[in-house]
Amino acid sequence: MSRSTRAKQSAAVEAIQEVDTEQGKEKEKALVVEEVDEILDADDEKKKNVKDAGTIFGFSLPSHVRMVIACSGLVACFLIYGILQERLMTVPYGLNGEMFIFSAFLVLNNRIVVVLVAAGLLMAEGQSVVTSVPLFKFMLVGFTNTIATLCQYEALKHISFPTQTIGKCGKMIPVMVISVFLGTKHYKVQDFVSALAISLGCAMFIMSGDTSPQQGREGESVFGVLLMIVYLSLDGFTSTMQEKLFHDYNISSNEQMLYVNLASGIYTLIYLLGTGQMSEALLFTIAHPSSYAAALLLSIAACCGQITIYYIIKNFGALVFATTMVFRHVVSIVLSCIVFFHPLTVYQWFAGSIVIGTYYVNTIWKRKRNSTAFSEEKDEATNDSPLPDLSRTWDGV
């Protein structure tokens, strides 16, 4: 074999070896890519499972289970809240039939609980408790909130709880009026139709049956209705101003909970000390310990309810929240009628159905026109329609 032939043969062998090497590298590369893809797919699947499951109270649970637990918890919180509120304000204590008349004391208890919880949540999330919002704005919102809440409690001395619950659904009316006056929002025809239907439903409910409390004391229903009008007006202003603070300063709900309730607590404390009701309220709770237990549980239930509201909105959307709240209103009215003997006429049940049904239908309208994706649905609280009202961070939802 000639030298040139051997050289060609060697070159051919080297070429074959190079091809084999390249093929081996390609195979090795393909195997590596396949392994990486499997790892990424497994990671994506794991993330999907985590997202679908989520956690509640530290336990990983499917989404539908978390929704049932959260909604049931919300209904339970406000059923407890409603029963305790009516018990405190309308049923006498002791053999002498003493009435609990210290609405401001209940407000102060609630504000202390919410301030402590809000501060704890801010620190747990690593956020600063120092705010960038001028304090006088929180003081203004806290003032209107304080007066509104006092009117809400005082109204129960003169009207029944079912009447108050139906009346609260009319909150959208002052919210719309104030928002239009301030030029912060524009509403569609459906919103005005809903407002009109709710107004007529509330009027029908009041005029078609007894609205006074059934136990404890005689009350003037007209005065109770006037207190509810003041409550709705001031509460509508409070909600509108709070939403404006969210928009202007981009603050968290916990930060607003902390400072609005702190301001409200300061006003309430000054009022209690200035009128001498603080000592009277403390003496009453010492004489009737069950009254303070009810007041404390009332505040805890309201606070837990508000936290649950934000959890439901963030994870399941405003429609789930609205459905839950409609169910809560219905159950609250039925339970109050059973426990505290508030007989309602057929016309009142019909009027209540109009109010609550309109509340829910308007929410569906809003969802259809504003929500094209789940991420948009979570932000429905800040859209044009005032229903459902999610801007509140205190009791009395």
GROMACS .gro file of N, CA and C in nm, residues 172 188-195 362 365 369:
model
   36
  172MET      N    1  -7.505   5.296   4.829
  172MET     CA    2  -7.456   5.334   4.697
  172MET      C    3  -7.507   5.471   4.655
  188LYS      N    4  -7.278   5.480   3.485
  188LYS     CA    5  -7.359   5.441   3.371
  188LYS      C    6  -7.506   5.436   3.410
  189VAL      N    7  -7.591   5.417   3.308
  189VAL     CA    8  -7.736   5.417   3.330
  189VAL      C    9  -7.776   5.308   3.429
  190GLN      N   10  -7.710   5.190   3.417
  190GLN     CA   11  -7.744   5.079   3.507
  190GLN      C   12  -7.728   5.117   3.654
  191ASP      N   13  -7.625   5.198   3.684
  191ASP     CA   14  -7.600   5.237   3.822
  191ASP      C   15  -7.713   5.325   3.876
  192PHE      N   16  -7.763   5.417   3.792
  192PHE     CA   17  -7.871   5.504   3.837
  192PHE      C   18  -8.002   5.426   3.849
  193VAL      N   19  -8.024   5.329   3.758
  193VAL     CA   20  -8.142   5.244   3.769
  193VAL      C   21  -8.136   5.163   3.898
  194SER      N   22  -8.017   5.111   3.930
  194SER     CA   23  -8.000   5.034   4.054
  194SER      C   24  -8.026   5.121   4.176
  195ALA      N   25  -7.973   5.244   4.173
  195ALA     CA   26  -7.992   5.336   4.286
  195ALA      C   27  -8.140   5.366   4.306
  362ASN      N   28  -7.669   4.431   3.999
  362ASN     CA   29  -7.581   4.540   3.958
  362ASN      C   30  -7.435   4.496   3.959
  365TRP      N   31  -7.376   4.306   3.640
  365TRP     CA   32  -7.361   4.400   3.529
  365TRP      C   33  -7.219   4.458   3.526
  369ARG      N   34  -6.913   4.418   3.228
  369ARG     CA   35  -6.859   4.528   3.150
  369ARG      C   36  -6.717   4.566   3.189
   0.00000   0.00000   0.00000
